mmCIF file of C-alpha atoms and ligand atoms in Angstrom:
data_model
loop_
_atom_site.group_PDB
_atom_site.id
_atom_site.type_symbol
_atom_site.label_atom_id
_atom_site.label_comp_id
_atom_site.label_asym_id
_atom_site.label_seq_id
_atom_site.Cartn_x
_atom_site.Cartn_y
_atom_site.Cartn_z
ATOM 1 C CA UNK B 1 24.963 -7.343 6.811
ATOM 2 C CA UNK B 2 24.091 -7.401 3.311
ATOM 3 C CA UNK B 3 23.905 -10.765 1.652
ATOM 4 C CA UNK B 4 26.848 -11.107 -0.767
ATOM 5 C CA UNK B 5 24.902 -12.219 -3.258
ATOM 6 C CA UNK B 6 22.772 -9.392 -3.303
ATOM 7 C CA UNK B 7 24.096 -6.642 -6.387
ATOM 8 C CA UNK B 8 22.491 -3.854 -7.651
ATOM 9 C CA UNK B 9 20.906 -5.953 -10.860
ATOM 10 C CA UNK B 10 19.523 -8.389 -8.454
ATOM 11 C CA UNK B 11 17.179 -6.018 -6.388
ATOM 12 C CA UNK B 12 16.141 -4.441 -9.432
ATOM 13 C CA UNK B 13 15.037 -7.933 -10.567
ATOM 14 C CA UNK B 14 13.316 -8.422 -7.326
ATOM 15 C CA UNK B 15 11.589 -4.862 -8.000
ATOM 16 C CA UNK B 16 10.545 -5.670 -11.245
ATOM 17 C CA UNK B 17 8.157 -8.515 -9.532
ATOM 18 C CA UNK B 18 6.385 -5.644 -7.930
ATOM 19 C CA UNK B 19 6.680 -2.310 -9.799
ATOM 20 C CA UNK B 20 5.522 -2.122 -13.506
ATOM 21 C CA UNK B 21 8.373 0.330 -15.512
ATOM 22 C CA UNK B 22 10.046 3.148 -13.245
ATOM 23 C CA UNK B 23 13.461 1.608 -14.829
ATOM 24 C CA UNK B 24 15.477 4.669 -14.179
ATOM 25 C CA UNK B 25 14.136 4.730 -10.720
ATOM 26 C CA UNK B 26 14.989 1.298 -10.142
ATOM 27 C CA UNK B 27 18.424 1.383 -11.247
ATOM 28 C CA UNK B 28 19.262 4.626 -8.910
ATOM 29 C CA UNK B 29 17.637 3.230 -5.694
ATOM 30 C CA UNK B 30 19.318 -0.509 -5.880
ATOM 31 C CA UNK B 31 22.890 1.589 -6.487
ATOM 32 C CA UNK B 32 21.967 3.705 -3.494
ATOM 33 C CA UNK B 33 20.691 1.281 -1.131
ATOM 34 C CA UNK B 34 23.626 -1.104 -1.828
ATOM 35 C CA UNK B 35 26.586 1.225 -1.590
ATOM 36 C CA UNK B 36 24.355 2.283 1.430
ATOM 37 C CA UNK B 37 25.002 -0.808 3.043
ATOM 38 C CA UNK B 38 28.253 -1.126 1.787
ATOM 39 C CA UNK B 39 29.538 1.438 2.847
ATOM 40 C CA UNK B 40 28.432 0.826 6.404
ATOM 41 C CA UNK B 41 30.211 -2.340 6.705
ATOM 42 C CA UNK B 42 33.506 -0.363 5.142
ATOM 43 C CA UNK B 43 33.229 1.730 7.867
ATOM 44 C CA UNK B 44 32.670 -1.091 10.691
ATOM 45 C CA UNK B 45 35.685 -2.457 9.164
ATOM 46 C CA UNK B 46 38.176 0.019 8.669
ATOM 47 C CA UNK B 47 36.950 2.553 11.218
ATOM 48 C CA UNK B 48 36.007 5.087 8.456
ATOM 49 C CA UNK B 49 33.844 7.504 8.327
ATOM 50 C CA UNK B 50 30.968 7.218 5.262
ATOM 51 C CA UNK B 51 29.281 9.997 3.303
ATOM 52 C CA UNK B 52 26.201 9.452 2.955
ATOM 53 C CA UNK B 53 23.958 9.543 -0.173
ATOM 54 C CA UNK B 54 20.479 9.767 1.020
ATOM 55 C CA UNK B 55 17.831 9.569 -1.848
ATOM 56 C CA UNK B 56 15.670 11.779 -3.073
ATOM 57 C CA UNK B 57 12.255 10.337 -5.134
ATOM 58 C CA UNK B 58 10.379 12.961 -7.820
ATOM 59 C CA UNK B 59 7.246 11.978 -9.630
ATOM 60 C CA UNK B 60 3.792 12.108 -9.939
ATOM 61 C CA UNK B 61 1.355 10.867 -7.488
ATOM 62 C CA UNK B 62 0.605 7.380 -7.522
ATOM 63 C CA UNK B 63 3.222 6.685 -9.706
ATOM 64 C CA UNK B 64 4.852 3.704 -6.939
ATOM 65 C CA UNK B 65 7.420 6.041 -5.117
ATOM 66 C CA UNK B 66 6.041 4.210 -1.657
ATOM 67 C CA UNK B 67 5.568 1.008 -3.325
ATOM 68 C CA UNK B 68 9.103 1.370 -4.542
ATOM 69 C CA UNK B 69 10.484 1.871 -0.958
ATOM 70 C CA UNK B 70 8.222 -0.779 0.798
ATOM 71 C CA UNK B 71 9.330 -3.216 -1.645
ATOM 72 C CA UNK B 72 12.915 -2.767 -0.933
ATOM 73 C CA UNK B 73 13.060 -2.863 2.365
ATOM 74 C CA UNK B 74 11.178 -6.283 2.549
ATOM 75 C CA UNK B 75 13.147 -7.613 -0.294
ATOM 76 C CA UNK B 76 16.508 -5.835 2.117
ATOM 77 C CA UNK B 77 14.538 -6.875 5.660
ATOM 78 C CA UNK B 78 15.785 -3.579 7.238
ATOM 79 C CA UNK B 79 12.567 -1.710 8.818
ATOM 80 C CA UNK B 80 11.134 1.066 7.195
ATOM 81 C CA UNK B 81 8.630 3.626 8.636
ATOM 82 C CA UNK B 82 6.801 6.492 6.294
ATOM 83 C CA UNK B 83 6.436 9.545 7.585
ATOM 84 C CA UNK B 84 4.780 12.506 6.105
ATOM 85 C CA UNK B 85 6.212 15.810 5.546
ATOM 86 C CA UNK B 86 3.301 17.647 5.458
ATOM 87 C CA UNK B 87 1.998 17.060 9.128
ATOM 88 C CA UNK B 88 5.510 17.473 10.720
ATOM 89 C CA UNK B 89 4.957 21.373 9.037
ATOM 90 C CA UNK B 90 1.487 21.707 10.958
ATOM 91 C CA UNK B 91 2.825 20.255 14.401
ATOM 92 C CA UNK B 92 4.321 23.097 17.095
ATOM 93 C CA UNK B 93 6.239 19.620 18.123
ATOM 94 C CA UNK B 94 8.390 19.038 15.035
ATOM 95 C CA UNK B 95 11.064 16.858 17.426
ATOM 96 C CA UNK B 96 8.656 15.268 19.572
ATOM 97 C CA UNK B 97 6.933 13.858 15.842
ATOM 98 C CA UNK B 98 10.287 13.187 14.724
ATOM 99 C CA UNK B 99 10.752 11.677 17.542
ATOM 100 C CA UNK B 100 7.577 9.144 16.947
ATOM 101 C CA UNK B 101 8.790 8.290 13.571
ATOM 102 C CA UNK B 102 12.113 7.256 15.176
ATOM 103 C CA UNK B 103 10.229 5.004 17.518
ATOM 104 C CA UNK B 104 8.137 3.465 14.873
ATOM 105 C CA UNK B 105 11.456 2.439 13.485
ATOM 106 C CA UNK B 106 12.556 1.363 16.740
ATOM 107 C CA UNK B 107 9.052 -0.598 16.909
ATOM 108 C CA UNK B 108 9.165 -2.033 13.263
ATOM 109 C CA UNK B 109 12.536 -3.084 14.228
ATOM 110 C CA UNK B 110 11.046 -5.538 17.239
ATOM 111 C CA UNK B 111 12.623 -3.094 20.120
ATOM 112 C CA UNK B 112 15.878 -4.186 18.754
ATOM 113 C CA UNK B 113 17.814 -0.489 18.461
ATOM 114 C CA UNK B 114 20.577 -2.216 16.869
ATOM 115 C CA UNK B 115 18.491 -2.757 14.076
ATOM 116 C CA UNK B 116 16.744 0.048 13.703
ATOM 117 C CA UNK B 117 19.430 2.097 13.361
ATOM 118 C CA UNK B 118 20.427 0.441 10.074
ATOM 119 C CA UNK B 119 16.440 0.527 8.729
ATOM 120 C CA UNK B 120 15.286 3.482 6.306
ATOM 121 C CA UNK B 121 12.995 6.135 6.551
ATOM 122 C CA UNK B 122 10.907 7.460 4.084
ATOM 123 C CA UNK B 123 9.624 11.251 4.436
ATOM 124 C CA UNK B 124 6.922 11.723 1.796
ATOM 125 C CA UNK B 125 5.486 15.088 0.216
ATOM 126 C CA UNK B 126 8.702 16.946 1.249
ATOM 127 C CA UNK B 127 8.197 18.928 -1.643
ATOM 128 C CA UNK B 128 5.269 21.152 0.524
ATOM 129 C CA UNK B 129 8.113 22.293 2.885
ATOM 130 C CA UNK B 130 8.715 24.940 0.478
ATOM 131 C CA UNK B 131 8.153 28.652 0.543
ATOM 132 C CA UNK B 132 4.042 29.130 0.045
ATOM 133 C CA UNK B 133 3.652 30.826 -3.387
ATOM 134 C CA UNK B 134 4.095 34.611 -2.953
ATOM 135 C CA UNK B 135 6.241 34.162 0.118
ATOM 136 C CA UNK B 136 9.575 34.197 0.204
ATOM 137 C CA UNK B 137 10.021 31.561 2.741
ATOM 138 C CA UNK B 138 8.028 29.742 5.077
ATOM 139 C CA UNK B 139 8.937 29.500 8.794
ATOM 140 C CA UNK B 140 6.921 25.986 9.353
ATOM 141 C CA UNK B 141 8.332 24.352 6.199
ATOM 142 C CA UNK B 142 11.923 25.742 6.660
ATOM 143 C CA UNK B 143 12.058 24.691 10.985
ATOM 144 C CA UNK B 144 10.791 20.920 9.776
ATOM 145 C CA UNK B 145 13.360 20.870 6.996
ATOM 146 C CA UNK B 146 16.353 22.164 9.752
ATOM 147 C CA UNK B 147 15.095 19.671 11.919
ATOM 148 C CA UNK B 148 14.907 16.886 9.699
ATOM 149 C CA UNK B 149 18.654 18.023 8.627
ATOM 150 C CA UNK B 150 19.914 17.582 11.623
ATOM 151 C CA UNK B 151 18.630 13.126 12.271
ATOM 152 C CA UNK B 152 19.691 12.806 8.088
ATOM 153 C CA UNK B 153 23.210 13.831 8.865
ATOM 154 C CA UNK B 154 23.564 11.432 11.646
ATOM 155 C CA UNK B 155 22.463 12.433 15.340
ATOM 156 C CA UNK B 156 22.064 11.057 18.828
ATOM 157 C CA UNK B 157 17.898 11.643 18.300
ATOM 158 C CA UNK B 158 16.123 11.476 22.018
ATOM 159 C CA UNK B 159 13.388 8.219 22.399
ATOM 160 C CA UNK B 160 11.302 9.048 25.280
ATOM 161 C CA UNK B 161 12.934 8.412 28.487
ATOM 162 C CA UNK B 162 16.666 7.348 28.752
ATOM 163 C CA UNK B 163 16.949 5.944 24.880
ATOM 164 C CA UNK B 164 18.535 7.582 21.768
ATOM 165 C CA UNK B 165 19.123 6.527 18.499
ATOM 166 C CA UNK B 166 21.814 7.154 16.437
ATOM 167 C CA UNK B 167 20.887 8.109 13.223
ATOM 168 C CA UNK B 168 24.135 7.836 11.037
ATOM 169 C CA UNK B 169 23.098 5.055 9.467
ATOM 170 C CA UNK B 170 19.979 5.133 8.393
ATOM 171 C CA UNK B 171 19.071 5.439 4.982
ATOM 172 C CA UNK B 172 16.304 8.571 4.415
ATOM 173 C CA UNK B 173 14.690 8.787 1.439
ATOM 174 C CA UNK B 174 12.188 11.856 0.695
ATOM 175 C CA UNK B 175 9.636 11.588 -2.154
ATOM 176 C CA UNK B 176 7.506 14.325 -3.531
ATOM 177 C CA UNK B 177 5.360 15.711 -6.563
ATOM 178 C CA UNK B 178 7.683 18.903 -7.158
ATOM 179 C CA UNK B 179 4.809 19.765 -9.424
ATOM 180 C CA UNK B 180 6.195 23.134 -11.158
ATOM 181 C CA UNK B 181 9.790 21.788 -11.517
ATOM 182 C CA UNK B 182 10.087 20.866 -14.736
ATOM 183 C CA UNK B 183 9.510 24.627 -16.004
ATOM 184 C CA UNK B 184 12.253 25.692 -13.546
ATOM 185 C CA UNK B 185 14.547 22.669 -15.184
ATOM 186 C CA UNK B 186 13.655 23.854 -18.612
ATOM 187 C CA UNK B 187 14.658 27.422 -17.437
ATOM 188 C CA UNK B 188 18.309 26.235 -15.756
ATOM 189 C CA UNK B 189 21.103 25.975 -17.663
ATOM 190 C CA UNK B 190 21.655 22.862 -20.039
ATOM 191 C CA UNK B 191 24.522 21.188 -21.491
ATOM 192 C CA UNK B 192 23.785 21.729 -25.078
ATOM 193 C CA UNK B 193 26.494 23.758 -25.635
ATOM 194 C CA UNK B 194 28.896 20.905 -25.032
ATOM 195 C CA UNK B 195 29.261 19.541 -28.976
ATOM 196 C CA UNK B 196 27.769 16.236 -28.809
ATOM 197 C CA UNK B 197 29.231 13.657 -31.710
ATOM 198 C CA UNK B 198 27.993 10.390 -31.758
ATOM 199 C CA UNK B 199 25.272 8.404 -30.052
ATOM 200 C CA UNK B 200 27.037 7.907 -27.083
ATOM 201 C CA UNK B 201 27.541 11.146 -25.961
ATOM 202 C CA UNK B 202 24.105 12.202 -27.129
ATOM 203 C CA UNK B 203 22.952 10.337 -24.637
ATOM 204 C CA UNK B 204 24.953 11.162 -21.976
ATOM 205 C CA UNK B 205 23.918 14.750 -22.708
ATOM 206 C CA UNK B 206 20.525 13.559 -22.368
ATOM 207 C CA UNK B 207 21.040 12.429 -18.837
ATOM 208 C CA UNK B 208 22.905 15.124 -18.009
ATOM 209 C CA UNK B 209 20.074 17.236 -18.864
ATOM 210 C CA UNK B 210 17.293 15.127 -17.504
ATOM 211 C CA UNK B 211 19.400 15.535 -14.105
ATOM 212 C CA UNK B 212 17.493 17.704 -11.348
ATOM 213 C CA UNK B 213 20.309 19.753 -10.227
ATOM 214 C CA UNK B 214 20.580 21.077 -6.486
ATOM 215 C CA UNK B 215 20.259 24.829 -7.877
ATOM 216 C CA UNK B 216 16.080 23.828 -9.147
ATOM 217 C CA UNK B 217 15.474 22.383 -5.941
ATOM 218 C CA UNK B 218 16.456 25.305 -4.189
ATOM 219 C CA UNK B 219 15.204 27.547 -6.764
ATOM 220 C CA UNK B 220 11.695 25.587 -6.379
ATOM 221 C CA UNK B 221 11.748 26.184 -2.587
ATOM 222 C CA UNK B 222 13.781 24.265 -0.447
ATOM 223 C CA UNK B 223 16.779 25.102 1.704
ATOM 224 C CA UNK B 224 20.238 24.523 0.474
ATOM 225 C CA UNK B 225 21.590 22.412 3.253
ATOM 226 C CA UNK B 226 18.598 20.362 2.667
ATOM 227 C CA UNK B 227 19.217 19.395 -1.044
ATOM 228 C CA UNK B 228 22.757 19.273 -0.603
ATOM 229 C CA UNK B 229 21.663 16.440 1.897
ATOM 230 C CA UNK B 230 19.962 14.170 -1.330
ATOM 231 C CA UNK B 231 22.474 13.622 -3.699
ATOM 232 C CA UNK B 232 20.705 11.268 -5.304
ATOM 233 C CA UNK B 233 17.839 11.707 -7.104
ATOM 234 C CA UNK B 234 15.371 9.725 -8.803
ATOM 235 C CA UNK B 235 12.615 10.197 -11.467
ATOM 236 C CA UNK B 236 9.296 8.580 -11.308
ATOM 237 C CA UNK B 237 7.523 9.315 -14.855
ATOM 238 C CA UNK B 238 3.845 9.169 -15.048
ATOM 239 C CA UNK B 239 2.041 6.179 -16.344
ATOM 240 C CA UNK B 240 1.233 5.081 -19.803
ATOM 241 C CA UNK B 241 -1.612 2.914 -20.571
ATOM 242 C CA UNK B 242 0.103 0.221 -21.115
ATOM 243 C CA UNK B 243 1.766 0.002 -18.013
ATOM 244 C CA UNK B 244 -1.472 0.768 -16.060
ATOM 245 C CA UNK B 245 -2.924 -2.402 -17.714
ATOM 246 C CA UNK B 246 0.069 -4.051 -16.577
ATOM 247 C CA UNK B 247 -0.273 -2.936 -12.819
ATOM 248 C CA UNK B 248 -3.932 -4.450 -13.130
ATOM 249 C CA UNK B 249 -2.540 -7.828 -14.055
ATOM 250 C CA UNK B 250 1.100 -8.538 -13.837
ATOM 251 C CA UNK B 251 2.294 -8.229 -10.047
ATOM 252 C CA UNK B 252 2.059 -11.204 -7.925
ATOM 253 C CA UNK B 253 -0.281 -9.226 -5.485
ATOM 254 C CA UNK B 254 -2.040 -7.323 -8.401
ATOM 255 C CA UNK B 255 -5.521 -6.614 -8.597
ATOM 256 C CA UNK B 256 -7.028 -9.087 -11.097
ATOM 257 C CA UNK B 257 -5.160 -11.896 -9.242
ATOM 258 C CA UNK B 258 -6.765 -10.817 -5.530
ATOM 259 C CA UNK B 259 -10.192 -10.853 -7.272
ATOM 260 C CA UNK B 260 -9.359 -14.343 -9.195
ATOM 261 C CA UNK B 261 -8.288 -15.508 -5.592
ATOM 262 C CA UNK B 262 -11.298 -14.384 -4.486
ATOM 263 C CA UNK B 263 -14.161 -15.569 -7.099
ATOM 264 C CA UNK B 264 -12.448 -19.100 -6.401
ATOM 265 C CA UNK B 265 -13.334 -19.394 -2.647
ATOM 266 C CA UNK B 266 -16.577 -19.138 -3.944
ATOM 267 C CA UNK B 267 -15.904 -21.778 -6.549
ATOM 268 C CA UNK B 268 -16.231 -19.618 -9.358
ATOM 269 C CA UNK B 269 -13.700 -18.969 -12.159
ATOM 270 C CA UNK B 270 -12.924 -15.148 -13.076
ATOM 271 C CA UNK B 271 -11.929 -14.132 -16.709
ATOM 272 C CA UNK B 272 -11.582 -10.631 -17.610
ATOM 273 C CA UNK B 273 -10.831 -9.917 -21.123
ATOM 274 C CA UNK B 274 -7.271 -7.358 -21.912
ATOM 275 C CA UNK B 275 -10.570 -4.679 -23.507
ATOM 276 C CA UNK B 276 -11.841 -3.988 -20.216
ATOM 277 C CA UNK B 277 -8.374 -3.350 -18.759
ATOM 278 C CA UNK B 278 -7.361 -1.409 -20.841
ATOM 279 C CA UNK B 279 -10.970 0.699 -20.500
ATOM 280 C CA UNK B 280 -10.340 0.504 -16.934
ATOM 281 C CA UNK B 281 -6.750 2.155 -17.685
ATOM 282 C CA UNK B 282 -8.318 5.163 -20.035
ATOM 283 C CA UNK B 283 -10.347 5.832 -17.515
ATOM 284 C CA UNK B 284 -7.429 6.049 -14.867
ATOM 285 C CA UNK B 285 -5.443 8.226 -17.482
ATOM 286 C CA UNK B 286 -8.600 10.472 -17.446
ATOM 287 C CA UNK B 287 -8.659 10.450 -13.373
ATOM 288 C CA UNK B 288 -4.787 12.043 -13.592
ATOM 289 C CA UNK B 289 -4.179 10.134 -10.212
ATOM 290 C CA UNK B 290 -1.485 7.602 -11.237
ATOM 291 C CA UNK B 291 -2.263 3.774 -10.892
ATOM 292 C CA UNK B 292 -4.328 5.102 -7.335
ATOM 293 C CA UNK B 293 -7.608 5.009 -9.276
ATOM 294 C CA UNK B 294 -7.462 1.452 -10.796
ATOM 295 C CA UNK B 295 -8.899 -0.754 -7.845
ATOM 296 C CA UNK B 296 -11.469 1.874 -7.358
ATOM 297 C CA UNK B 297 -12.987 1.436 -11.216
ATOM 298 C CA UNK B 298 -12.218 -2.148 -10.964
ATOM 299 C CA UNK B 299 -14.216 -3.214 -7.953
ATOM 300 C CA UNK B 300 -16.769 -0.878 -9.405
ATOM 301 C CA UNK B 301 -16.633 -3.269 -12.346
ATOM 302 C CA UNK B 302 -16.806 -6.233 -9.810
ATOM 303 C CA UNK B 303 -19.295 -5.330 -7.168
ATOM 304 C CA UNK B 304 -22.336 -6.035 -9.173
ATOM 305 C CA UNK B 305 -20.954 -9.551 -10.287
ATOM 306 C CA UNK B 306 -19.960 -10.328 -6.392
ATOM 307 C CA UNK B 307 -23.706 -9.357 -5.214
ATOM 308 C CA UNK B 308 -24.777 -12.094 -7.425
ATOM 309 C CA UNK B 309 -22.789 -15.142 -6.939
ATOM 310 C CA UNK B 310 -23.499 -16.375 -3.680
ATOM 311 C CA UNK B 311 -26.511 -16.540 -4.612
ATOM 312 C CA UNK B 312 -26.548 -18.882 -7.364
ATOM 313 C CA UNK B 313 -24.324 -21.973 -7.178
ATOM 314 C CA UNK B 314 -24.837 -23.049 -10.414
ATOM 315 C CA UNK B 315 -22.744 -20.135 -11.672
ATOM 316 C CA UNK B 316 -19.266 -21.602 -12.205
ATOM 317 C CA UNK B 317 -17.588 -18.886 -14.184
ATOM 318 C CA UNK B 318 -17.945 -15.317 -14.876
ATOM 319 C CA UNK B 319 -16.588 -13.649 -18.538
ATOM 320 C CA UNK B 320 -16.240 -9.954 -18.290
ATOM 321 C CA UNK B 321 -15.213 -8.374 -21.851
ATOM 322 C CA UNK B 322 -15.822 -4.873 -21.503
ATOM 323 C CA UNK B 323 -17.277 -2.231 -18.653
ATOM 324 C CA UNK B 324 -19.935 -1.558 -21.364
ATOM 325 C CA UNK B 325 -21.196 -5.115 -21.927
ATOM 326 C CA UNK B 326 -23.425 -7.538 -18.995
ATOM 327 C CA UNK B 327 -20.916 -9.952 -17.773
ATOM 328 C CA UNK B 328 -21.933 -13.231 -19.063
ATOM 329 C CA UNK B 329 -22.743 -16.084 -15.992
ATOM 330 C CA UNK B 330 -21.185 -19.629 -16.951
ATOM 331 C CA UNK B 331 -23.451 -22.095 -15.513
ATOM 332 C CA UNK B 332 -22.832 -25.724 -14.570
HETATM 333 N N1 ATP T 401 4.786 1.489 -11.027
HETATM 334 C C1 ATP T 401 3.854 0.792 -10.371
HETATM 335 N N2 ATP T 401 3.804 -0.551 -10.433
HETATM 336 C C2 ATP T 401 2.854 -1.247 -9.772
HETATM 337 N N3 ATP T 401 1.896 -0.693 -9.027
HETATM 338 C C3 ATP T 401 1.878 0.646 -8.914
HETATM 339 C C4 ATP T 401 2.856 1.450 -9.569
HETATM 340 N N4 ATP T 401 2.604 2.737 -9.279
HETATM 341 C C5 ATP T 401 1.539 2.735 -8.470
HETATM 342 N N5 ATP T 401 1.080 1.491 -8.241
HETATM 343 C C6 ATP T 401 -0.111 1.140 -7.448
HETATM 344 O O1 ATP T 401 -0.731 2.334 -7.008
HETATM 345 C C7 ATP T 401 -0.713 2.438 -5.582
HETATM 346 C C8 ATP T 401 -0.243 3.818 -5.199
HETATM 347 O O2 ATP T 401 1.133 3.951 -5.493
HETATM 348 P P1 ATP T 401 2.175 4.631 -4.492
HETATM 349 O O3 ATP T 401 1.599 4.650 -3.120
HETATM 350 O O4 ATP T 401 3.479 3.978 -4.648
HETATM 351 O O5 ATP T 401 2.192 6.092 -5.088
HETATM 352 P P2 ATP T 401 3.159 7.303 -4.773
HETATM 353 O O6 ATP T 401 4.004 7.491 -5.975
HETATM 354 O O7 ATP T 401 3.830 7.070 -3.479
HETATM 355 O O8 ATP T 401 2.137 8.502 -4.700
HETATM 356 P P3 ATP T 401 2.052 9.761 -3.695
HETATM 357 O O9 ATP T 401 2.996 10.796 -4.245
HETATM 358 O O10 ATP T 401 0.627 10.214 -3.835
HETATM 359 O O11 ATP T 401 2.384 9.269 -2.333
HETATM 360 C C9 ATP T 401 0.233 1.352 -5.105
HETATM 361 O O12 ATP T 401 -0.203 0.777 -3.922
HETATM 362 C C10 ATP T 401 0.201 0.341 -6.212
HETATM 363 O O13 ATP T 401 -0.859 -0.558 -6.023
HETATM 364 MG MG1 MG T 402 3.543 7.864 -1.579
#
């Protein structure tokens, strides 16, 4: 099912194509997606039954939790749907949603059930099915967090007429902000008191520490059943500048490249000095919305320069050095 010659190290290579930094969060989702798929085809083998270690992804917004996720699953070809927490709480229908998301897969998957019921699901912003501040629970949040229980410990889930799924095998992962977590981390109990001698163990202290532990999760809101469902979870940190400047031009499918791509089908070369990406990036730091806020000030940037092109085909190349400066027209 998997390809033998895919290991942990080489998925995170393939990630690193795509998503700038996130190391740690790398590392933890090629581990859990492989012995994911491992363990599936232990089981098919030897009749076993697997545990399974769904995923759980905390970090800012915009920081590439979905862009994590999509890449993998292309890089894995299983099918992957999103789904979002946050509406299955305002729906009367949780089931009959969950029930959509499952046919997505199903869809995604070509109609091929089979399939789908090895492909992953990503629930997003699961961190707003917790108790509303002042309350000590919340019905809507806690009903969509039973109810997703029951598909991520392996159901038959109803599809319309006639069909289920089994859902035993499929990987979920569930992503959200937790924004108020770290001061309930800080709070919880940490390992200091084990005497640490020597680098190595610093360090493992460190991790130790940096570890969200089931207890903050439940203390921040969610159920217990429900966090004892992710065992694994995964820290997205927020982005420096540097690594914003690297989103704008390192990926294959990053920004600058779409806009070189698209300067030459008008037969015009694009060159943006490193100055005006990393103004672009300030700015971003300033908008506090991750690397969401980059195309937005870049095409901003761009606009002006892709009104006047087409209308002057002498113009073979365009210099921009800074947001503050005219971009400077290259004529033949
Ligand atoms: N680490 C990263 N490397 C490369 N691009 C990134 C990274 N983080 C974010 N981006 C860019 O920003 C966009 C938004 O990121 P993404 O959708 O993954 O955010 P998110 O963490 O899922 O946020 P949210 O919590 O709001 O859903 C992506 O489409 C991608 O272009
Ligand atoms: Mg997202």
């Amino acid at each position: 099912m998997l390809d033998k010659r895919i290991k942990p190290s080489v998925i995170v290579k393939y990630l690193d194509q795509h998503v700038i930094g996130q190391d740690d969060a790398k590392k933890i989702m090629a581990v859990a997606v492989y012995s994911h798929y491992r363990k599936i085809e232990k089981a098919k083998k030897d009749g076993v039954d697997i545990a399974k270690s769904n995923v759980l992804l905390i970090g800012p917004s915009g920081t590439g939790k979905t862009l994590l996720c999509e890449t993998l699953s292309r890089f894995l070809g299983v099918p992957f749907v999103t789904a979002d927490a946050t509406s299955l709480a305002q729906t009367r229908y949780v089931n009959d949603e969950i029930e959509a998301i499952l046919q997505r897969l199903v869809d995604k998957a070509g109609g091929n059930l089979e399939r789908a019921q090895l492909g992953i699901v990503f629930i997003d912003e699961v961190d707003k099915l917790k108790a509303p501040a002042g309350q000590s629970r919340s019905t809507s949040g806690e009903s969509v967090q039973h109810a997703l229980l029951k598909i991520m410990e392996g159901s038959q889930a109803k599809l319309g007429a006639n069909q289920y799924i089994d859902t035993t095998n499929l990987l979920f992962i569930c992503g959200g902000a937790f924004v108020g977590l770290e001061d309930i981390m800080e709070g919880s109990q940490t390992y200091g008191f084990i005497a640490a001698s020597g680098a190595d163990s610093k360090s493992i202290l460190d991790r130790l520490n940096a570890r969200v532990k089931p207890t903050d999760l439940f203390q921040f809101g969610l159920i217990p059943e429900f966090t004892g469902r992710l065992p694994m979870v995964a820290r997205f940190r927020d982005l420096t500048k540097d690594m914003l400047v690297r989103i704008l031009i390192e990926p294959k499918n990053c920004i600058y490249n779409q806009f070189i791509e698209i300067f030459r089908n008008e037969g015009v070369e694009l060159a943006v000095d490193r100055k005006a990406f990393e103004q672009i990036a300030d700015l971003a730091l300033e908008y506090k919305t991750g690397a969401r806020s980059l195309r937005g000030i870049f095409e901003e940037l761009i606009t002006p320069v892709l009104y006047a092109v087409p209308d002057d085909p002498s113009i073979k190349k365009v210099e921009i050095e800074s947001l503050f400066t005219e971009p400077r027209y290259v004529r033949a």
